[in-house]
Coordinates of C-alpha atoms in Angstrom, one line a residue:
M6 CA -26.2 16.0 -1.0
E7 CA -25.8 12.2 -1.5
I8 CA -25.2 10.2 1.6
L9 CA -23.0 7.2 0.8
R10 CA -22.8 4.3 3.1
K11 CA -20.4 1.3 2.8
T12 CA -21.8 -2.2 2.8
L13 CA -19.1 -4.8 2.8
T14 CA -18.4 -8.0 1.1
W15 CA -14.8 -9.0 1.6
I16 CA -12.4 -11.9 1.4
L17 CA -9.0 -12.8 2.9
I18 CA -6.3 -14.0 0.6
L19 CA -4.4 -16.5 2.6
S20 CA -1.5 -18.3 0.9
L21 CA -0.9 -21.7 2.4
V22 CA 2.7 -20.9 3.1
V23 CA 1.7 -18.6 5.9
V24 CA -0.5 -21.1 7.7
M25 CA 1.2 -21.6 11.1
A26 CA 0.4 -22.1 14.8
S27 CA -1.6 -19.3 16.3
S28 CA 1.1 -18.6 18.8
E29 CA 3.5 -17.8 16.0
F30 CA 1.0 -15.3 14.5
Q31 CA 0.6 -13.8 18.0
R32 CA 4.4 -13.4 18.5
F33 CA 4.9 -11.9 15.1
S34 CA 2.1 -9.4 15.6
H35 CA 3.3 -8.3 19.0
N36 CA 6.9 -7.8 17.9
S37 CA 5.6 -5.8 14.9
Q38 CA 3.7 -3.4 17.1
E39 CA 6.7 -2.8 19.3
E40 CA 8.8 -2.1 16.2
Y41 CA 6.1 0.2 14.8
L42 CA 6.0 2.2 18.0
S43 CA 9.8 2.7 17.8
Y44 CA 9.2 4.6 14.5
L45 CA 6.7 7.0 15.9
Q46 CA 8.0 10.5 16.9
H47 CA 5.9 10.4 20.0
Y48 CA 3.1 8.3 21.7
Q49 CA 1.6 7.9 25.1
L50 CA 0.0 5.2 27.1
T51 CA -3.5 5.5 28.5
V52 CA -6.0 3.3 30.3
P53 CA -9.6 4.0 29.0
V54 CA -12.5 3.1 31.2
Q55 CA -16.2 2.7 30.6
V56 CA -18.3 5.5 32.0
D57 CA -21.9 6.8 31.9
E58 CA -23.2 9.8 30.1
N59 CA -22.1 12.1 32.9
G60 CA -18.6 10.6 32.9
D61 CA -18.9 8.7 36.1
F62 CA -16.9 5.4 36.3
L63 CA -18.6 2.2 35.5
S64 CA -15.9 -0.4 34.6
Y65 CA -12.3 -1.0 33.6
T66 CA -13.6 -3.4 31.0
V67 CA -13.7 -1.8 27.5
K68 CA -13.7 -5.0 25.5
H69 CA -16.8 -6.1 23.7
H70 CA -18.2 -8.9 25.9
R71 CA -21.5 -9.8 24.3
P72 CA -22.0 -12.1 21.4
G73 CA -23.8 -9.5 19.4
R74 CA -25.3 -10.5 16.1
R75 CA -24.2 -13.8 14.7
R76 CA -25.4 -15.2 11.4
R77 CA -25.5 -18.9 10.5
T78 CA -22.2 -20.2 9.2
T79 CA -22.2 -21.9 5.8
N80 CA -20.6 -25.2 5.3
P81 CA -16.9 -25.0 4.2
T82 CA -16.4 -25.7 0.5
S83 CA -13.0 -27.4 1.2
T84 CA -10.8 -27.6 4.2
T85 CA -12.5 -26.3 7.3
V86 CA -10.6 -23.4 8.8
G87 CA -11.8 -21.3 11.7
P88 CA -14.4 -21.5 14.5
E89 CA -17.0 -24.3 14.6
P90 CA -20.2 -23.5 12.6
T91 CA -23.1 -22.2 14.5
D92 CA -26.8 -22.7 13.8
H93 CA -28.2 -19.8 15.8
A94 CA -28.8 -16.8 13.7
E95 CA -28.9 -14.1 16.4
Q96 CA -28.1 -13.9 20.1
D97 CA -28.0 -11.1 22.7
P98 CA -27.8 -7.7 21.1
A99 CA -24.7 -5.5 21.6
Q100 CA -24.9 -2.2 23.5
T101 CA -26.3 0.4 21.1
Q102 CA -24.7 3.3 23.0
V103 CA -21.5 3.3 25.1
F104 CA -19.4 5.9 26.8
Y105 CA -15.7 5.8 27.5
R106 CA -13.2 8.2 29.2
L107 CA -9.5 8.4 28.6
S108 CA -6.7 11.0 29.2
A109 CA -3.8 11.7 26.9
Y110 CA -1.6 14.7 25.9
G111 CA -3.0 16.8 28.7
K112 CA -6.6 16.3 27.6
H113 CA -9.6 14.4 28.8
F114 CA -11.7 12.6 26.2
H115 CA -15.3 11.6 27.0
L116 CA -16.4 9.5 24.1
N117 CA -20.1 9.2 23.1
L118 CA -20.4 6.2 20.8
T119 CA -23.3 4.6 19.0
L120 CA -23.3 1.2 17.3
N121 CA -22.8 1.5 13.5
P122 CA -25.7 -0.5 12.0
H123 CA -24.7 0.3 8.4
L124 CA -21.2 -1.2 8.3
V125 CA -22.1 -4.5 6.8
S126 CA -25.0 -5.6 4.5
K127 CA -27.3 -8.5 5.1
H128 CA -25.4 -10.4 2.4
F129 CA -22.0 -9.9 4.2
T130 CA -19.6 -12.8 3.9
V131 CA -16.0 -13.5 4.8
E132 CA -14.0 -15.9 2.7
Y133 CA -10.5 -17.4 3.1
W134 CA -8.7 -18.2 -0.1
G135 CA -5.6 -20.3 -0.6
R136 CA -3.6 -21.5 -3.6
E137 CA -6.3 -24.0 -4.6
G138 CA -9.2 -21.5 -4.3
L139 CA -11.9 -21.0 -1.7
E140 CA -11.1 -22.8 1.5
W141 CA -13.7 -21.6 3.9
R142 CA -16.6 -19.1 4.1
H143 CA -18.7 -17.7 6.9
D144 CA -21.2 -14.9 7.4
M145 CA -20.7 -14.2 11.1
V146 CA -20.0 -10.7 12.4
E147 CA -19.7 -9.2 15.8
N148 CA -21.5 -5.9 16.6
C149 CA -18.5 -4.1 18.1
H150 CA -18.0 -1.2 15.7
Y151 CA -19.1 2.3 16.8
V152 CA -19.2 5.9 15.6
G153 CA -19.8 9.1 17.5
Y154 CA -18.2 12.2 19.0
L155 CA -16.7 13.7 22.1
Q156 CA -19.4 14.5 24.6
D157 CA -20.7 18.1 24.3
Q158 CA -18.6 18.5 21.1
Y159 CA -21.0 17.0 18.5
S160 CA -20.4 19.5 15.7
S161 CA -16.6 19.8 16.0
T162 CA -15.4 16.2 16.7
R163 CA -15.7 12.7 15.2
V164 CA -14.9 9.3 16.6
A165 CA -14.8 5.9 15.0
L166 CA -13.8 3.1 17.3
S167 CA -14.2 -0.7 17.6
N168 CA -14.3 -2.4 21.0
C169 CA -13.9 -6.0 19.7
K170 CA -10.8 -6.5 21.8
G171 CA -10.2 -3.1 23.2
L172 CA -10.6 0.3 21.7
H173 CA -9.2 0.6 18.2
G174 CA -9.8 3.5 15.9
V175 CA -9.6 7.3 15.4
I176 CA -10.5 10.4 17.5
T177 CA -10.7 13.6 15.4
T178 CA -10.9 17.0 16.9
E179 CA -10.5 20.5 15.4
E180 CA -6.8 20.6 16.3
E181 CA -5.6 17.0 15.8
Q182 CA -6.4 13.4 14.9
Y183 CA -5.5 10.7 17.4
L184 CA -5.1 7.0 16.8
I185 CA -5.7 4.5 19.5
E186 CA -5.2 0.8 19.8
P187 CA -4.8 -1.8 22.5
L188 CA -1.2 -2.4 23.7
K189 CA -0.1 -5.9 22.9
N190 CA 2.5 -7.9 24.8
I191 CA 6.0 -6.7 24.3
S192 CA 9.5 -8.1 25.1
S193 CA 10.3 -8.5 28.8
A194 CA 13.2 -6.1 28.4
T195 CA 10.9 -3.1 28.3
S196 CA 7.8 -4.6 30.0
S197 CA 8.5 -2.6 33.2
Q198 CA 7.5 0.6 31.4
W199 CA 4.0 -0.6 30.8
N200 CA 2.6 -1.4 34.2
Q201 CA -0.2 1.1 35.0
G202 CA -2.3 -1.0 37.3
E203 CA -5.9 -1.9 36.6
G204 CA -7.5 -1.7 33.2
Q205 CA -6.4 -2.5 29.7
Q206 CA -3.5 -0.4 28.5
H207 CA -3.7 1.3 25.1
V208 CA -1.3 3.2 22.9
I209 CA -2.5 6.6 21.6
Y210 CA -0.6 8.8 19.2
K211 CA -1.2 11.8 17.0
K212 CA -1.5 11.4 13.3
S213 CA 1.2 14.1 12.9
S214 CA 3.6 11.8 14.9
I215 CA 3.6 9.2 12.1
P216 CA 6.8 9.8 9.9
S217 CA 6.0 10.7 6.3
P218 CA 7.1 7.9 3.9
Q219 CA 10.1 8.7 1.7
Q220 CA 9.0 10.1 -1.6
Q221 CA 10.2 7.8 -4.4
P222 CA 10.8 9.2 -7.9
N223 CA 8.5 8.3 -10.8
Q224 CA 5.7 7.1 -8.6
H225 CA 2.0 7.8 -9.3
E226 CA -1.3 7.2 -7.7
F227 CA -3.3 4.4 -9.3
S228 CA -6.8 3.0 -9.0
C229 CA -8.9 0.4 -10.7
G230 CA -11.8 1.5 -12.9
I231 CA -12.4 4.4 -15.4
S232 CA -11.6 8.0 -15.3
A233 CA -14.1 10.1 -13.4
P234 CA -16.0 12.6 -15.6
G235 CA -15.9 16.3 -15.0
S236 CA -18.6 18.2 -13.2
N237 CA -20.0 19.3 -16.6
S238 CA -20.6 16.6 -19.2
T239 CA -21.1 17.4 -22.9
L240 CA -24.4 16.3 -24.3
P241 CA -25.2 15.5 -28.0
G242 CA -25.9 18.8 -29.7
G243 CA -23.4 20.8 -27.7
G244 CA -25.4 21.0 -24.5
H245 CA -24.1 20.5 -21.0
R246 CA -25.4 18.3 -18.2
Q247 CA -25.2 19.9 -14.8
R248 CA -24.7 17.9 -11.7
R249 CA -27.6 18.0 -9.4
S250 CA -27.3 17.9 -5.6
L251 CA -29.9 15.5 -4.3
S252 CA -30.5 14.6 -0.7
T253 CA -30.5 10.9 -1.4
E254 CA -29.1 8.0 0.7
R255 CA -27.1 5.5 -1.3
F256 CA -25.1 2.5 -0.5
V257 CA -21.7 1.4 -1.9
E258 CA -21.1 -2.3 -1.9
T259 CA -17.4 -2.8 -1.2
L260 CA -15.2 -5.9 -1.7
V261 CA -12.3 -5.7 0.7
V262 CA -9.3 -8.0 0.1
A263 CA -6.5 -8.5 2.6
D264 CA -3.4 -10.3 1.3
K265 CA -1.2 -12.8 3.1
M266 CA 1.1 -10.1 4.5
M267 CA -1.8 -8.5 6.3
V268 CA -2.9 -11.9 7.6
G269 CA 0.6 -12.6 8.7
Y270 CA 1.0 -9.3 10.5
H271 CA -2.3 -9.3 12.4
G272 CA -2.8 -13.0 12.8
R273 CA -5.9 -15.0 11.7
K274 CA -7.7 -14.4 15.0
D275 CA -7.5 -10.6 14.7
I276 CA -7.5 -9.8 10.9
E277 CA -11.3 -9.8 10.6
H278 CA -11.7 -7.3 13.5
Y279 CA -8.9 -5.2 12.1
I280 CA -10.4 -4.9 8.6
L281 CA -13.9 -3.9 9.9
S282 CA -12.3 -1.4 12.3
V283 CA -10.5 0.2 9.3
M284 CA -13.6 0.3 7.2
N285 CA -15.6 1.7 10.1
I286 CA -13.5 4.9 9.9
P287 CA -15.3 7.5 7.8
N288 CA -13.4 9.2 5.0
L289 CA -10.3 7.1 5.5
E290 CA -7.6 7.8 2.9
I291 CA -4.7 5.5 2.5
N292 CA -2.0 6.3 -0.1
H293 CA 0.3 3.4 -0.8
H294 CA 2.7 3.1 -3.7
A295 CA 2.5 -0.6 -4.5
D296 CA 2.4 -0.4 -8.2
K297 CA 2.9 -4.0 -9.1
S298 CA 0.5 -5.3 -6.4
L299 CA -2.2 -2.8 -7.3
D300 CA -1.8 -3.6 -11.0
S301 CA -2.2 -7.3 -10.4
F302 CA -5.2 -6.7 -8.1
C303 CA -6.9 -4.5 -10.7
K304 CA -6.6 -7.2 -13.3
W305 CA -7.9 -9.9 -10.9
Q306 CA -10.8 -7.7 -9.8
K307 CA -11.8 -6.9 -13.3
S308 CA -11.6 -10.6 -14.3
I309 CA -14.3 -11.5 -11.8
L310 CA -16.8 -8.9 -12.8
S311 CA -18.2 -11.0 -15.6
H312 CA -18.8 -13.9 -13.3
Q313 CA -20.9 -12.2 -10.6
G314 CA -24.5 -13.0 -9.7
D315 CA -27.5 -10.8 -9.6
G316 CA -26.4 -8.8 -6.5
N317 CA -28.6 -10.8 -4.1
S318 CA -26.8 -14.1 -4.4
I319 CA -23.2 -15.3 -4.4
P320 CA -22.2 -16.9 -7.6
E321 CA -20.1 -20.1 -7.8
N322 CA -16.8 -18.3 -7.7
G323 CA -17.7 -16.8 -4.4
M324 CA -17.5 -13.2 -5.4
A325 CA -20.7 -11.3 -4.5
H326 CA -21.7 -8.3 -6.5
H327 CA -19.7 -5.1 -5.5
D328 CA -19.4 -1.6 -6.7
N329 CA -15.8 -1.1 -5.9
A330 CA -12.9 -3.2 -4.5
V331 CA -10.2 -2.3 -1.9
L332 CA -6.9 -4.1 -1.5
I333 CA -5.3 -3.9 2.0
T334 CA -1.6 -4.8 2.1
R335 CA 1.6 -4.0 3.9

């Protein structure tokens, strides 16, 4: 069996027309979460807490509060956008193992989480692109992405969560898959519903509560690249090559691109955390019928393949070597 691990190189496509004050991004994002919740068939509120291995209470704070790993920030190639560059390569390490407890849907969840050290490669970079090209690049990442399981249910459950700004991710059991995210500020008209005392409030809902998208006629699944060969390949002379099952660990270098709609929805302060939270979820499958966007993305992605470096360096166009590319849009 081959073990595939993702290593990420990703960029953020940011059109200059969506550059606005951070408060505007925040307001837009909050309203969007409230609107999204209105479409769910059902959801609940919960206040997770940090506990020890035995489930005993430690703290109401579930946010990542340590600097974690920070790499040196490169000089901007054009207009500087984002935090000030730092020259220290590494600070205090993040917690390698954490435990959380929360209750929802009549169940108690005791999460056993371990820091995911394989999420990003040592050549990881983040790039912001505008209409004129590359605007800013940095290689800083916070260690706040975890994988694990429910305590005493190692073989039957799976958890992938990020605690960058609260718990954000997926809890999978034998019966159901639950999605959890921090509750953002909502309108004052409904704010009285959300007061649950101490702790950071979160929204949790079942995957089955998400309405299925309307099926449109004449739509197909598309992807960039070539057709996958069958399990048996024909060799010269009429022979067949059988697939071998090897216990080999391999890495997949992934270019992740978020378009301006994603940046506008989540805001520039949260988009990086969100993308890494999504990529931290194992076996994530997203089906999205955006034919025109995907077609343009495929052409763009193929056009940069001939301009890449040797895999260990970033060429002039900023696109590091990658095995596959992912477009995240709305």
